XYZ file of C-alpha atoms in Angstrom:
753
model
C 0.000 0.000 0.000
C 1.531 3.277 -1.065
C 1.949 5.952 1.623
C 0.501 9.417 1.243
C 3.873 10.903 0.340
C 4.489 8.221 -2.267
C 1.031 8.800 -3.719
C 1.704 12.494 -4.076
C 4.992 11.755 -5.818
C 3.262 9.365 -8.188
C 0.549 11.903 -8.986
C 3.117 14.621 -9.690
C 5.138 12.342 -11.978
C 2.048 11.003 -13.739
C 0.808 14.556 -14.352
C 4.067 15.466 -16.079
C 3.957 12.298 -18.184
C 0.322 12.887 -19.193
C 1.144 16.472 -20.069
C 3.979 15.322 -22.291
C 1.922 12.692 -24.134
C -1.558 14.258 -24.309
C -1.202 18.027 -24.068
C -3.542 18.654 -27.021
C -6.285 16.519 -25.465
C -5.914 18.291 -22.129
C -6.292 21.691 -23.790
C -9.482 20.536 -25.522
C -10.884 19.341 -22.188
C -10.028 22.689 -20.589
C -11.864 24.550 -23.353
C -15.007 22.399 -22.997
C -18.010 24.090 -21.419
C -19.786 21.295 -19.535
C -18.407 20.909 -16.006
C -20.575 17.904 -15.077
C -19.653 15.741 -18.036
C -17.225 12.824 -17.782
C -14.189 13.118 -20.073
C -11.844 10.351 -21.195
C -8.105 10.688 -21.773
C -6.571 7.690 -23.565
C -2.982 6.635 -22.900
C -1.250 3.817 -24.765
C 0.689 1.779 -22.230
C 3.074 0.426 -24.854
C 4.224 4.016 -25.488
C 4.049 4.957 -21.813
C 6.360 2.016 -21.083
C 9.070 3.725 -23.128
C 8.494 7.069 -21.365
C 8.355 5.889 -17.752
C 8.718 2.160 -17.238
C 8.592 2.407 -13.414
C 5.185 4.120 -13.270
C 3.824 1.856 -16.022
C 4.896 -1.229 -14.071
C 3.118 0.206 -11.010
C -0.070 0.602 -13.065
C 0.076 -3.010 -14.261
C 0.886 -4.442 -10.816
C -1.553 -2.401 -8.709
C -4.283 -1.130 -11.036
C -6.833 -0.490 -8.270
C -4.557 2.133 -6.689
C -2.841 3.392 -9.823
C -5.976 4.129 -11.856
C -7.327 6.355 -9.074
C -4.008 8.215 -8.956
C -4.081 8.588 -12.760
C -7.428 10.364 -12.582
C -6.008 12.727 -9.956
C -2.942 13.266 -12.163
C -5.174 14.215 -15.093
C -6.808 16.929 -12.976
C -3.396 18.174 -11.866
C -2.159 18.222 -15.459
C -5.081 20.518 -16.323
C -4.020 22.881 -13.543
C -0.446 22.955 -14.874
C -1.634 23.820 -18.383
C -4.057 26.451 -17.081
C -1.326 28.102 -14.990
C 0.842 28.578 -18.060
C -1.858 30.284 -20.116
C -2.447 34.023 -20.344
C -5.094 35.737 -18.251
C -7.331 36.154 -21.276
C -7.065 32.483 -22.208
C -7.766 31.399 -18.636
C -11.170 33.059 -18.847
C -12.138 30.594 -21.596
C -10.862 27.533 -19.708
C -11.819 25.628 -16.593
C -10.473 22.569 -14.822
C -12.779 19.576 -15.254
C -12.830 17.351 -12.150
C -14.505 14.373 -13.882
C -11.612 13.267 -16.094
C -10.739 9.577 -16.394
C -7.519 8.180 -17.819
C -8.218 5.193 -20.096
C -5.376 2.718 -20.578
C -5.189 1.203 -24.057
C -2.872 -1.103 -26.006
C -1.387 -3.142 -23.210
C 1.960 -4.840 -23.977
C 1.567 -7.973 -26.070
C 2.466 -10.526 -23.437
C 0.528 -13.611 -22.370
C -0.107 -12.420 -18.807
C -1.954 -9.315 -20.047
C -3.742 -10.477 -23.235
C -6.724 -12.777 -22.606
C -8.983 -14.603 -25.033
C -10.372 -16.884 -22.318
C -12.295 -15.770 -19.250
C -9.889 -14.926 -16.364
C -9.775 -17.126 -13.289
C -9.495 -16.424 -9.548
C -5.689 -16.241 -9.659
C -5.981 -13.184 -11.929
C -7.905 -11.116 -9.373
C -6.382 -7.676 -8.940
C -4.601 -7.676 -12.314
C -5.057 -5.323 -15.259
C -5.804 -7.346 -18.393
C -7.050 -6.928 -21.964
C -9.963 -9.256 -22.707
C -11.334 -9.746 -26.243
C -14.836 -11.133 -26.691
C -18.341 -10.664 -28.077
C -21.132 -8.835 -26.264
C -24.116 -11.151 -25.858
C -26.180 -9.199 -23.323
C -26.485 -5.583 -22.234
C -28.349 -4.387 -19.167
C -30.136 -1.129 -18.596
C -28.093 1.979 -17.846
C -28.733 2.757 -14.177
C -27.887 5.598 -11.842
C -25.665 4.472 -9.001
C -25.103 6.307 -5.738
C -21.384 6.351 -4.962
C -21.626 7.436 -1.315
C -24.060 8.321 1.448
C -23.929 10.741 4.385
C -24.356 9.412 7.936
C -24.686 11.374 11.158
C -23.298 10.176 14.481
C -25.837 10.231 17.314
C -23.108 10.879 19.903
C -21.130 13.794 18.426
C -23.681 14.853 15.767
C -20.842 14.855 13.236
C -21.446 13.907 9.631
C -19.220 11.755 7.434
C -19.317 9.985 4.048
C -19.496 6.218 3.574
C -18.519 5.070 0.034
C -20.332 2.348 -1.880
C -18.607 -1.036 -1.949
C -18.069 -2.316 -5.503
C -17.412 -5.830 -4.207
C -20.842 -5.830 -2.582
C -22.737 -4.825 -5.686
C -22.362 -1.082 -5.035
C -24.193 -1.307 -1.718
C -23.507 1.219 1.019
C -23.042 -0.619 4.306
C -24.144 1.116 7.485
C -21.035 2.049 9.521
C -20.210 0.428 12.866
C -17.960 3.194 14.223
C -17.837 6.960 14.007
C -15.992 8.217 10.970
C -15.919 11.928 11.730
C -12.408 13.211 11.126
C -10.466 16.257 12.176
C -7.693 18.063 10.383
C -4.297 17.527 11.981
C -1.251 19.769 11.944
C 0.194 17.793 9.027
C -2.896 18.477 6.894
C -4.202 14.924 7.181
C -7.675 13.934 8.329
C -7.699 11.502 11.215
C -10.496 9.907 13.191
C -11.303 11.578 16.493
C -10.456 9.628 19.626
C -13.079 11.160 21.885
C -16.116 9.730 20.040
C -17.005 6.093 20.366
C -20.535 6.382 19.048
C -22.134 3.275 17.585
C -25.495 4.649 16.500
C -25.802 6.430 13.161
C -28.598 7.611 10.967
C -28.570 8.273 7.256
C -28.887 11.874 6.159
C -31.456 12.114 3.366
C -30.135 14.133 0.442
C -32.379 16.973 -0.652
C -33.795 17.028 -4.149
C -31.511 18.804 -6.603
C -28.389 18.142 -4.556
C -24.934 17.712 -6.026
C -25.169 15.069 -8.790
C -21.495 14.168 -8.378
C -22.544 11.582 -5.782
C -24.276 9.634 -8.581
C -22.822 8.076 -11.702
C -23.976 6.068 -14.710
C -23.598 2.335 -14.408
C -24.253 -0.630 -16.720
C -23.580 -4.351 -16.670
C -22.869 -6.261 -19.869
C -22.110 -9.898 -20.520
C -19.168 -10.684 -22.783
C -18.563 -14.130 -24.255
C -15.348 -15.627 -25.566
C -15.009 -15.500 -29.348
C -16.046 -18.862 -30.763
C -13.623 -18.646 -33.699
C -10.672 -18.337 -31.309
C -11.503 -21.448 -29.291
C -10.360 -24.996 -29.840
C -12.747 -27.488 -31.397
C -15.327 -28.731 -28.926
C -14.690 -25.968 -26.381
C -17.788 -24.371 -24.906
C -17.461 -20.566 -24.814
C -17.748 -18.990 -21.379
C -18.829 -15.493 -20.436
C -18.014 -12.871 -17.812
C -19.847 -9.850 -16.438
C -18.248 -6.500 -17.241
C -19.021 -3.355 -15.229
C -19.158 -0.109 -17.222
C -19.112 3.171 -15.334
C -19.496 6.842 -16.231
C -18.913 7.583 -19.929
C -18.246 3.907 -20.743
C -21.903 3.034 -20.180
C -23.961 2.399 -23.312
C -20.930 2.254 -25.620
C -21.668 -1.193 -27.079
C -24.635 -3.355 -28.002
C -25.289 -7.099 -28.350
C -23.302 -8.624 -31.195
C -20.364 -6.208 -31.000
C -16.813 -7.495 -30.845
C -15.072 -5.622 -28.048
C -11.612 -5.325 -26.551
C -11.865 -4.428 -22.857
C -9.030 -3.237 -20.628
C -10.034 -3.631 -17.011
C -9.289 -4.905 -13.532
C -10.340 -8.397 -12.483
C -12.179 -8.352 -9.168
C -14.543 -10.428 -7.042
C -18.134 -9.556 -6.246
C -20.640 -10.944 -3.804
C -23.916 -9.781 -2.377
C -24.431 -8.697 1.216
C -24.499 -11.785 3.367
C -27.049 -12.686 6.000
C -26.265 -14.991 8.920
C -26.500 -18.597 7.856
C -26.337 -17.898 4.119
C -23.705 -19.272 1.787
C -21.430 -16.789 0.048
C -22.000 -16.631 -3.715
C -18.852 -15.088 -5.179
C -18.367 -14.323 -8.867
C -15.529 -12.858 -10.906
C -16.270 -9.632 -12.761
C -14.225 -7.264 -14.894
C -14.286 -3.560 -14.025
C -13.733 -1.854 -17.374
C -11.279 0.991 -17.741
C -11.459 1.198 -21.548
C -13.797 -0.331 -24.147
C -12.997 -0.487 -27.845
C -15.593 -1.776 -30.306
C -14.010 -3.366 -33.372
C -16.589 -4.886 -35.696
C -14.345 -4.793 -38.747
C -12.786 -7.952 -40.153
C -10.429 -9.379 -37.558
C -8.015 -10.898 -40.072
C -6.818 -7.397 -40.956
C -4.166 -8.141 -38.354
C -2.945 -10.978 -40.564
C -2.605 -8.805 -43.680
C 1.092 -8.086 -43.748
C 2.819 -6.137 -46.498
C 4.433 -9.361 -47.704
C 1.019 -10.990 -48.147
C -0.326 -7.989 -50.048
C 2.709 -8.028 -52.334
C 2.197 -11.759 -52.886
C -1.438 -11.203 -53.903
C -0.441 -8.471 -56.367
C 2.280 -10.728 -57.771
C -0.193 -13.585 -58.106
C -2.457 -11.543 -60.389
C 0.470 -10.120 -62.318
C 1.444 -13.706 -63.079
C -2.117 -14.497 -64.249
C -2.658 -11.224 -66.102
C -3.047 -12.925 -69.494
C -5.113 -15.843 -68.161
C -7.064 -14.557 -65.147
C -9.628 -17.340 -65.190
C -6.915 -19.830 -64.239
C -6.035 -17.558 -61.325
C -9.665 -17.478 -60.234
C -9.994 -21.247 -60.560
C -6.857 -21.670 -58.452
C -8.319 -19.548 -55.641
C -11.684 -21.311 -55.812
C -9.991 -24.725 -55.761
C -8.216 -23.671 -52.537
C -11.622 -23.544 -50.848
C -12.295 -26.805 -48.999
C -9.764 -28.938 -50.965
C -11.025 -32.090 -49.223
C -14.213 -31.938 -51.298
C -13.778 -33.388 -54.788
C -15.113 -31.346 -57.693
C -18.254 -29.270 -57.091
C -16.410 -26.279 -58.513
C -19.533 -24.227 -59.199
C -20.659 -24.629 -55.595
C -17.221 -23.597 -54.369
C -17.297 -20.545 -56.635
C -20.729 -19.571 -55.299
C -19.602 -19.857 -51.666
C -16.418 -17.862 -52.339
C -18.490 -15.099 -53.973
C -20.760 -15.184 -50.932
C -17.718 -14.543 -48.725
C -16.460 -11.748 -50.993
C -19.843 -9.992 -50.928
C -21.138 -7.111 -53.002
C -21.051 -3.384 -52.331
C -23.734 -2.009 -50.026
C -25.280 1.296 -51.020
C -27.117 3.992 -49.090
C -28.849 6.645 -51.170
C -29.682 10.184 -50.131
C -33.214 9.280 -49.091
C -31.892 6.752 -46.560
C -32.864 3.654 -48.571
C -30.235 0.973 -48.126
C -29.324 -1.721 -50.651
C -27.603 -4.607 -48.946
C -24.300 -5.905 -50.234
C -24.326 -9.245 -48.407
C -25.559 -12.242 -50.386
C -27.535 -15.220 -49.098
C -27.277 -18.769 -50.393
C -29.244 -21.981 -49.886
C -27.888 -25.467 -50.585
C -30.573 -28.077 -51.288
C -29.296 -31.576 -51.786
C -29.460 -35.264 -51.116
C -27.712 -36.716 -48.059
C -23.989 -37.279 -48.495
C -23.388 -34.450 -50.978
C -21.126 -32.424 -48.666
C -23.497 -29.607 -47.682
C -22.428 -29.527 -44.050
C -18.752 -29.591 -45.072
C -19.262 -26.419 -47.093
C -20.877 -24.709 -44.123
C -18.116 -25.688 -41.719
C -15.271 -24.662 -44.015
C -16.961 -21.343 -44.830
C -17.375 -20.662 -41.109
C -13.711 -21.518 -40.604
C -12.294 -19.043 -43.118
C -14.770 -16.251 -42.338
C -13.211 -13.821 -39.820
C -16.498 -13.636 -37.956
C -18.946 -16.509 -38.153
C -21.671 -18.318 -36.233
C -22.515 -21.939 -37.021
C -25.879 -23.249 -35.862
C -28.428 -25.882 -36.802
C -32.117 -25.541 -37.511
C -33.100 -28.448 -35.280
C -34.382 -26.879 -32.099
C -33.630 -23.318 -33.213
C -36.386 -20.896 -32.371
C -37.255 -17.325 -33.175
C -35.475 -16.098 -30.059
C -32.381 -18.245 -30.667
C -31.908 -16.875 -34.182
C -32.752 -13.224 -33.481
C -32.811 -11.933 -29.896
C -34.327 -13.080 -26.631
C -35.462 -11.228 -23.526
C -33.967 -12.596 -20.299
C -34.967 -11.590 -16.790
C -31.927 -11.271 -14.575
C -31.828 -9.769 -11.072
C -35.392 -8.532 -11.389
C -34.954 -6.713 -14.714
C -35.355 -7.634 -18.359
C -32.294 -7.718 -20.607
C -31.786 -8.517 -24.284
C -29.517 -11.407 -25.226
C -28.290 -11.660 -28.797
C -29.087 -14.628 -31.009
C -27.158 -16.204 -33.870
C -27.927 -13.567 -36.525
C -27.024 -10.652 -34.249
C -23.779 -12.303 -33.137
C -22.844 -12.804 -36.808
C -23.120 -9.073 -37.594
C -20.612 -8.139 -40.354
C -19.793 -11.796 -40.785
C -21.314 -15.117 -41.844
C -24.167 -17.072 -40.286
C -24.272 -20.750 -41.286
C -27.555 -22.567 -40.620
C -27.589 -26.321 -41.160
C -30.848 -28.266 -41.443
C -32.608 -25.061 -42.424
C -35.809 -26.896 -43.267
C -36.122 -28.153 -39.673
C -36.891 -24.663 -38.365
C -40.537 -24.353 -37.388
C -42.740 -22.454 -39.774
C -43.612 -19.597 -37.415
C -39.922 -19.179 -36.591
C -38.855 -18.847 -40.246
C -40.803 -15.626 -40.670
C -38.653 -14.001 -37.989
C -35.621 -13.898 -40.263
C -37.347 -12.136 -43.173
C -36.360 -8.701 -41.895
C -32.902 -9.924 -40.904
C -32.194 -11.163 -44.440
C -33.421 -8.197 -46.469
C -33.304 -5.091 -44.248
C -30.439 -6.584 -42.197
C -31.930 -5.374 -38.943
C -34.088 -6.912 -36.238
C -36.824 -4.844 -34.652
C -37.369 -5.933 -31.073
C -40.396 -5.221 -28.900
C -40.194 -7.579 -25.948
C -40.846 -7.108 -22.237
C -41.096 -3.352 -22.638
C -37.779 -3.174 -24.535
C -38.121 -1.609 -27.972
C -34.980 -1.324 -30.098
C -33.408 -2.259 -33.416
C -30.292 -4.421 -33.754
C -28.046 -4.919 -36.774
C -27.791 -8.246 -38.600
C -25.463 -7.218 -41.436
C -24.393 -10.747 -42.271
C -24.516 -13.258 -45.104
C -26.571 -16.392 -44.544
C -25.368 -19.748 -45.857
C -28.067 -22.351 -45.249
C -28.359 -26.032 -46.104
C -31.387 -28.306 -46.137
C -32.573 -31.652 -47.461
C -35.540 -31.874 -49.839
C -38.814 -33.102 -48.458
C -38.700 -36.677 -49.648
C -37.197 -37.390 -53.078
C -36.391 -34.285 -55.090
C -38.784 -33.907 -58.020
C -37.357 -31.750 -60.854
C -40.873 -31.285 -62.241
C -42.051 -29.533 -59.090
C -41.166 -26.023 -57.983
C -38.567 -25.338 -55.336
C -41.247 -24.307 -52.842
C -42.784 -27.775 -53.038
C -39.470 -29.643 -52.865
C -38.103 -27.858 -49.791
C -41.387 -26.724 -48.195
C -40.282 -23.091 -47.937
C -42.451 -20.107 -48.784
C -41.856 -17.787 -51.726
C -41.097 -14.714 -49.563
C -38.231 -16.577 -47.916
C -36.890 -18.187 -51.100
C -36.835 -14.874 -52.957
C -34.418 -13.499 -50.366
C -31.759 -16.058 -51.295
C -29.477 -14.863 -54.082
C -28.577 -18.427 -55.042
C -30.345 -21.743 -54.473
C -28.107 -24.601 -55.604
C -29.477 -28.104 -55.966
C -27.071 -30.984 -55.298
C -28.564 -34.197 -56.662
C -26.721 -37.459 -56.226
C -27.457 -38.742 -59.745
C -25.961 -41.865 -61.249
C -22.747 -41.186 -63.150
C -20.404 -44.137 -63.731
C -17.316 -42.014 -64.412
C -17.872 -39.838 -61.363
C -18.680 -42.806 -59.108
C -15.468 -44.489 -60.213
C -13.426 -41.379 -59.414
C -14.963 -40.938 -55.978
C -14.634 -44.593 -55.058
C -10.982 -44.505 -56.115
C -10.296 -41.588 -53.771
C -12.098 -43.196 -50.864
C -10.287 -46.481 -51.363
C -6.950 -44.686 -51.540
C -6.231 -45.357 -55.224
C -4.636 -42.700 -57.436
C -6.044 -42.321 -60.915
C -4.747 -40.406 -63.914
C -7.361 -37.692 -63.553
C -7.058 -34.068 -64.722
C -6.843 -32.986 -61.083
C -3.826 -34.322 -59.202
C -5.151 -35.422 -55.841
C -3.670 -37.218 -52.891
C -5.827 -39.867 -51.189
C -7.266 -38.869 -47.837
C -6.669 -40.981 -44.782
C -9.530 -42.915 -43.272
C -9.977 -40.498 -40.398
C -10.816 -37.582 -42.705
C -13.351 -39.378 -44.877
C -16.919 -39.821 -43.746
C -19.017 -42.666 -45.149
C -20.834 -41.579 -48.274
C -18.982 -38.255 -48.504
C -17.155 -37.229 -51.669
C -13.962 -36.200 -49.936
C -10.268 -36.312 -50.719
C -7.259 -34.090 -50.288
C -6.356 -31.828 -53.198
C -2.926 -30.298 -52.820
C -2.091 -29.107 -56.323
C -3.758 -27.138 -59.100
C -1.978 -26.256 -62.344
C 1.223 -27.560 -60.824
C 1.037 -25.133 -57.877
C 0.291 -25.886 -54.254
C -3.083 -24.579 -53.160
C -3.423 -21.865 -50.526
C -4.125 -22.892 -46.966
C -7.156 -21.641 -45.038
C -5.308 -18.733 -43.381
C -4.009 -17.321 -46.664
C -7.413 -17.731 -48.328
C -9.034 -15.924 -45.392
C -6.500 -13.103 -45.660
C -7.091 -12.779 -49.424
C -10.877 -12.662 -49.143
C -10.634 -10.075 -46.364
C -8.191 -7.961 -48.381
C -10.288 -7.851 -51.554
C -13.444 -7.156 -49.541
C -11.924 -4.116 -47.855
C -9.714 -2.950 -50.739
C -12.083 -2.944 -53.724
C -15.472 -1.287 -54.196
C -16.286 -2.363 -57.795
C -18.345 -0.085 -60.031
C -20.593 -1.303 -62.844
C -19.518 -0.622 -66.416
C -21.917 0.071 -69.273
C -21.508 -3.329 -71.052
C -22.039 -5.205 -67.772
C -25.098 -3.081 -67.148
C -26.525 -3.970 -70.583
C -26.019 -7.697 -70.010
C -27.600 -7.736 -66.541
C -30.639 -5.714 -67.638
C -31.224 -7.853 -70.736
C -30.998 -11.089 -68.772
C -33.401 -9.774 -66.130
C -35.918 -8.751 -68.794
C -35.754 -12.190 -70.412
C -36.382 -13.925 -67.112
C -39.351 -11.688 -66.380
C -40.858 -12.336 -69.806
C -40.364 -16.098 -69.872
C -43.483 -18.263 -69.890
C -41.766 -20.819 -67.655
C -40.471 -18.323 -65.145
C -40.597 -19.020 -61.422
C -42.585 -16.204 -59.835
C -40.793 -16.645 -56.512
C -37.353 -16.168 -58.073
C -37.887 -13.644 -60.860
C -38.658 -10.619 -58.701
C -36.756 -7.351 -58.528
C -34.508 -9.146 -56.045
C -33.162 -11.180 -58.968
C -31.648 -8.033 -60.478
C -30.165 -7.026 -57.134
C -28.715 -10.523 -56.752
C -27.083 -10.279 -60.185
C -25.476 -6.968 -59.220
C -24.144 -8.357 -55.931
C -22.742 -11.498 -57.569
C -21.091 -9.490 -60.355
C -19.506 -7.147 -57.825
C -18.331 -10.090 -55.729
C -16.777 -11.707 -58.807
C -14.988 -8.445 -59.616
C -13.576 -8.422 -56.101
C -12.475 -12.022 -56.468
C -10.740 -11.085 -59.746
C -8.850 -8.288 -57.952
C -10.232 -5.307 -59.845
C -12.140 -2.091 -59.377
C -14.755 -2.405 -62.128
C -17.461 -4.925 -63.013
C -16.650 -6.093 -66.523
C -18.493 -8.294 -69.004
C -16.617 -11.247 -67.591
C -18.032 -10.657 -64.108
C -21.579 -10.175 -65.418
C -21.392 -13.402 -67.440
C -20.166 -15.431 -64.479
C -22.919 -13.994 -62.291
C -25.525 -15.038 -64.869
C -24.010 -18.520 -65.125
C -24.407 -19.022 -61.374
C -27.977 -17.717 -61.432
C -28.735 -20.049 -64.358
C -27.396 -22.975 -62.361
C -29.453 -21.810 -59.411
C -32.689 -21.555 -61.375
C -32.470 -24.587 -63.631
C -29.844 -26.818 -62.012
C -28.060 -26.980 -65.381
C -25.238 -24.789 -66.620
C -24.625 -23.582 -70.148
C -21.762 -25.975 -70.877
C -23.916 -29.077 -70.537
C -22.961 -30.191 -67.041
C -26.120 -31.787 -65.737
C -25.321 -31.471 -62.018
C -23.432 -29.020 -59.847
C -22.168 -32.064 -57.993
C -20.075 -33.130 -61.013
C -18.706 -29.727 -62.055
C -14.898 -29.460 -62.161
C -12.753 -26.562 -63.352
C -10.270 -27.594 -66.019
C -6.612 -26.799 -65.390
C -4.687 -24.540 -67.755
C -7.658 -23.838 -70.023
C -9.857 -21.535 -67.990
C -10.050 -18.717 -70.551
C -11.179 -20.853 -73.497
C -13.736 -22.589 -71.294
C -15.101 -19.224 -70.246
C -15.160 -17.840 -73.808
C -17.215 -20.791 -74.973
C -19.827 -20.105 -72.300
C -19.744 -16.393 -73.013
C -20.398 -16.804 -76.744
C -23.369 -19.093 -76.089
C -24.885 -16.813 -73.484
C -24.392 -13.525 -75.365
C -25.841 -15.054 -78.507
C -28.978 -16.034 -76.615
C -29.175 -12.594 -75.067
C -28.835 -10.934 -78.456
C -25.707 -9.050 -77.342
C -23.042 -10.727 -79.456
C -21.510 -7.312 -80.099
C -20.219 -7.379 -76.513
C -18.422 -10.683 -77.001
C -14.711 -10.885 -76.185
C -12.056 -10.987 -78.885
C -10.368 -14.375 -78.763
C -7.150 -12.875 -80.078
C -6.856 -10.458 -77.170
C -6.545 -12.533 -74.005
C -5.823 -9.563 -71.707
C -8.865 -7.493 -72.635
C -11.812 -6.783 -70.425
C -12.772 -10.446 -70.335
C -9.285 -11.717 -69.807
C -7.523 -9.068 -67.761
C -7.479 -9.042 -64.043
C -4.183 -7.627 -62.912
C -4.522 -4.534 -60.788
C -2.155 -1.665 -61.479
C -1.086 -0.054 -58.226
C 0.583 2.883 -59.968
C -2.479 4.078 -61.828
C -5.091 2.485 -59.557
C -6.896 1.467 -62.749
C -7.386 -1.964 -64.234
C -7.178 -2.969 -67.824
C -10.647 -2.485 -69.239
C -9.968 -4.195 -72.542
C -12.057 -2.752 -75.331
C -12.430 0.971 -74.974
C -12.891 3.036 -71.853
C -16.140 2.094 -70.160
C -18.073 4.711 -68.290
C -18.942 3.720 -64.751
C -22.632 3.805 -63.898
C -24.524 3.976 -60.677
C -26.256 0.941 -59.237
C -29.472 2.937 -59.096
C -29.496 2.979 -62.908
C -29.816 -0.804 -62.925
C -32.547 -0.778 -60.337
C -34.768 1.306 -62.595
C -37.000 -1.439 -63.967
C -38.724 0.963 -66.342
C -35.480 1.341 -68.273
C -35.200 -2.398 -68.842
C -37.743 -2.398 -71.630
C -35.569 -0.126 -73.754
C -32.277 -1.977 -73.450
C -30.589 -2.727 -76.788
C -33.900 -3.135 -78.532
C -33.902 -2.477 -82.265
C -37.444 -3.774 -82.703
C -40.355 -1.417 -82.252
C -42.789 -4.159 -81.313
C -41.416 -6.679 -78.847
C -44.703 -8.253 -77.883
C -45.558 -9.345 -81.447
C -42.099 -10.608 -82.386
C -42.062 -14.356 -81.858
C -38.426 -14.634 -82.846
C -37.106 -12.008 -80.465
C -34.713 -12.930 -77.708
C -37.346 -12.055 -75.135
C -39.165 -15.315 -75.800
C -36.067 -17.417 -75.093
C -36.536 -20.215 -72.582
C -33.589 -20.050 -70.177
C -33.599 -23.817 -69.688
C -33.378 -24.716 -73.359
C -30.155 -25.918 -74.938
């Protein structure tokens, strides 16, 4: 315990250090007008360690004492700055007594950085805990002290609230009236041994400094940082003063605070119920992608070099990246491409009127048992920086959205799966097992990306800005002649919110069955894709799994590098639509709307928005700033597969689709020519003799910040131009009468060959 003289020395030294590091912040606090407001002054301990290692070590070893002295030092630092100002400047300044020093960026050592909940041996230590907020309580007003009067000497004295006792003020057992000694120190009088005291009731409108804001939140360990099979634990965090109401359920937070014990006031014969809580000193909300910490300059240079190498054949580069996704699943390249585009995401847009167009895509996998649906969900959750993996069996409305929990006599909101996955990925397995009345709860979460809550007198709105990757089995045997609503027993409003619905049918194919059986049995065949047999422990019965290590003679990326790449392109590029891509997307949307065999649940205005998101995601995957014809074509190919379960190159099942090695460009050009011819836009077709044009280029030029656009300079257009459905009727139409022209492209059946 530091003596009074030592405390004064510490305060004087801390004030000088604070003045040296944060003089500008102190001057702004002095110039502020509100005297009753709480102000924060952030100090980075890693920098403070270089300035004064002795004081910094004292803060880390005895935070309960040191943090109080830091607040006093901040007030003293204000006085030092004010004393050095001119008389005129002093009139505009005032010392603010309610200043709190917030310690940030603790040294990166194991004893200070925690990803698991602290234990009892960490009590009294200053730590940095990283987790996810799952529950927030109401912001309350807490009384920090009460005034008691001694019945013997009629003296009055303050009794502070005990944090360890739940901020209760315990009635004193001895007189606490002090007198001022010759040394300037208060000491308890010796002539009063009173044992009876009464509380002095504070008058209305008294000094509000005796009260402070107070909130309790519950923070859970991050699931993605835990070992497999580990159940995440949670800890209560106490927020005081200006820290209250700084976060909401679903936020990722980094909390610097002191570990302490708390128990309620005990009665004779009762058992002590002690819990560990974290008293926060600083709270930082960081909802951005966490793998930004993994993006080193070397990795960024490697990504730029990768696309420079594939500048003349970018489709091979894309196929290499897609093949790196879940290499233990054989083939299914179109499904892998769709999931990778889901992780890349489109560009969200907010217009001047406040209308928001979401950039996150949603995808539903419908397939027979044993087709690897759950493996896709688990691998996607693994490489997504923020993800929540749940199952539809037993999931309710409250479990997916938000639930109201009554704790200590008050109602609190606890976040569900969609809220916890904010700015990330929510994977829902067995989606069809969710009860019907619970499915309607996620309609708003999927389209508006918010959840409106009105439970137990709590009315609020929480963010669910996440992509949803769901998987389900068909009801009985899948019937291609029936609509998707009948096969999966899902309503049209819910199906229309999915950008892609891929059907995985385990059809009979002798060549494919031979390949899969060879991998499972450990035999190596002379197949186009060089694959190494998987061991028995990594292969589930009936699953089409093997280990793919090479593609085009190069070793595939591991999960960490793929995660870093997807995070980099998602934060680095905001692709803009070009005029040719706009023409293609509008023409395809018009054809789908005018088809006699169209699915009313899929061909809504959401189809056009899905095409835009997929094209933007493909542009991000291709490492470029604009959406070219190539991106629009690939988006249409995926939507075609989604709507008809057949792609344009004749592959009858997404289960058997495999990207060819070394010939990605020619394979793409063949699909492009077929599709553009059916759309009546052959004039936008790529030139086979120019492989690095708009449909073959993908290398990003850091010097000019512009990508090769191929033919001509395309003008960028706004997404709102594509959303204008009235303009679709006039796209590239040379015929005056579309309705009476039986041979026009508008009567094309998208499923015909």
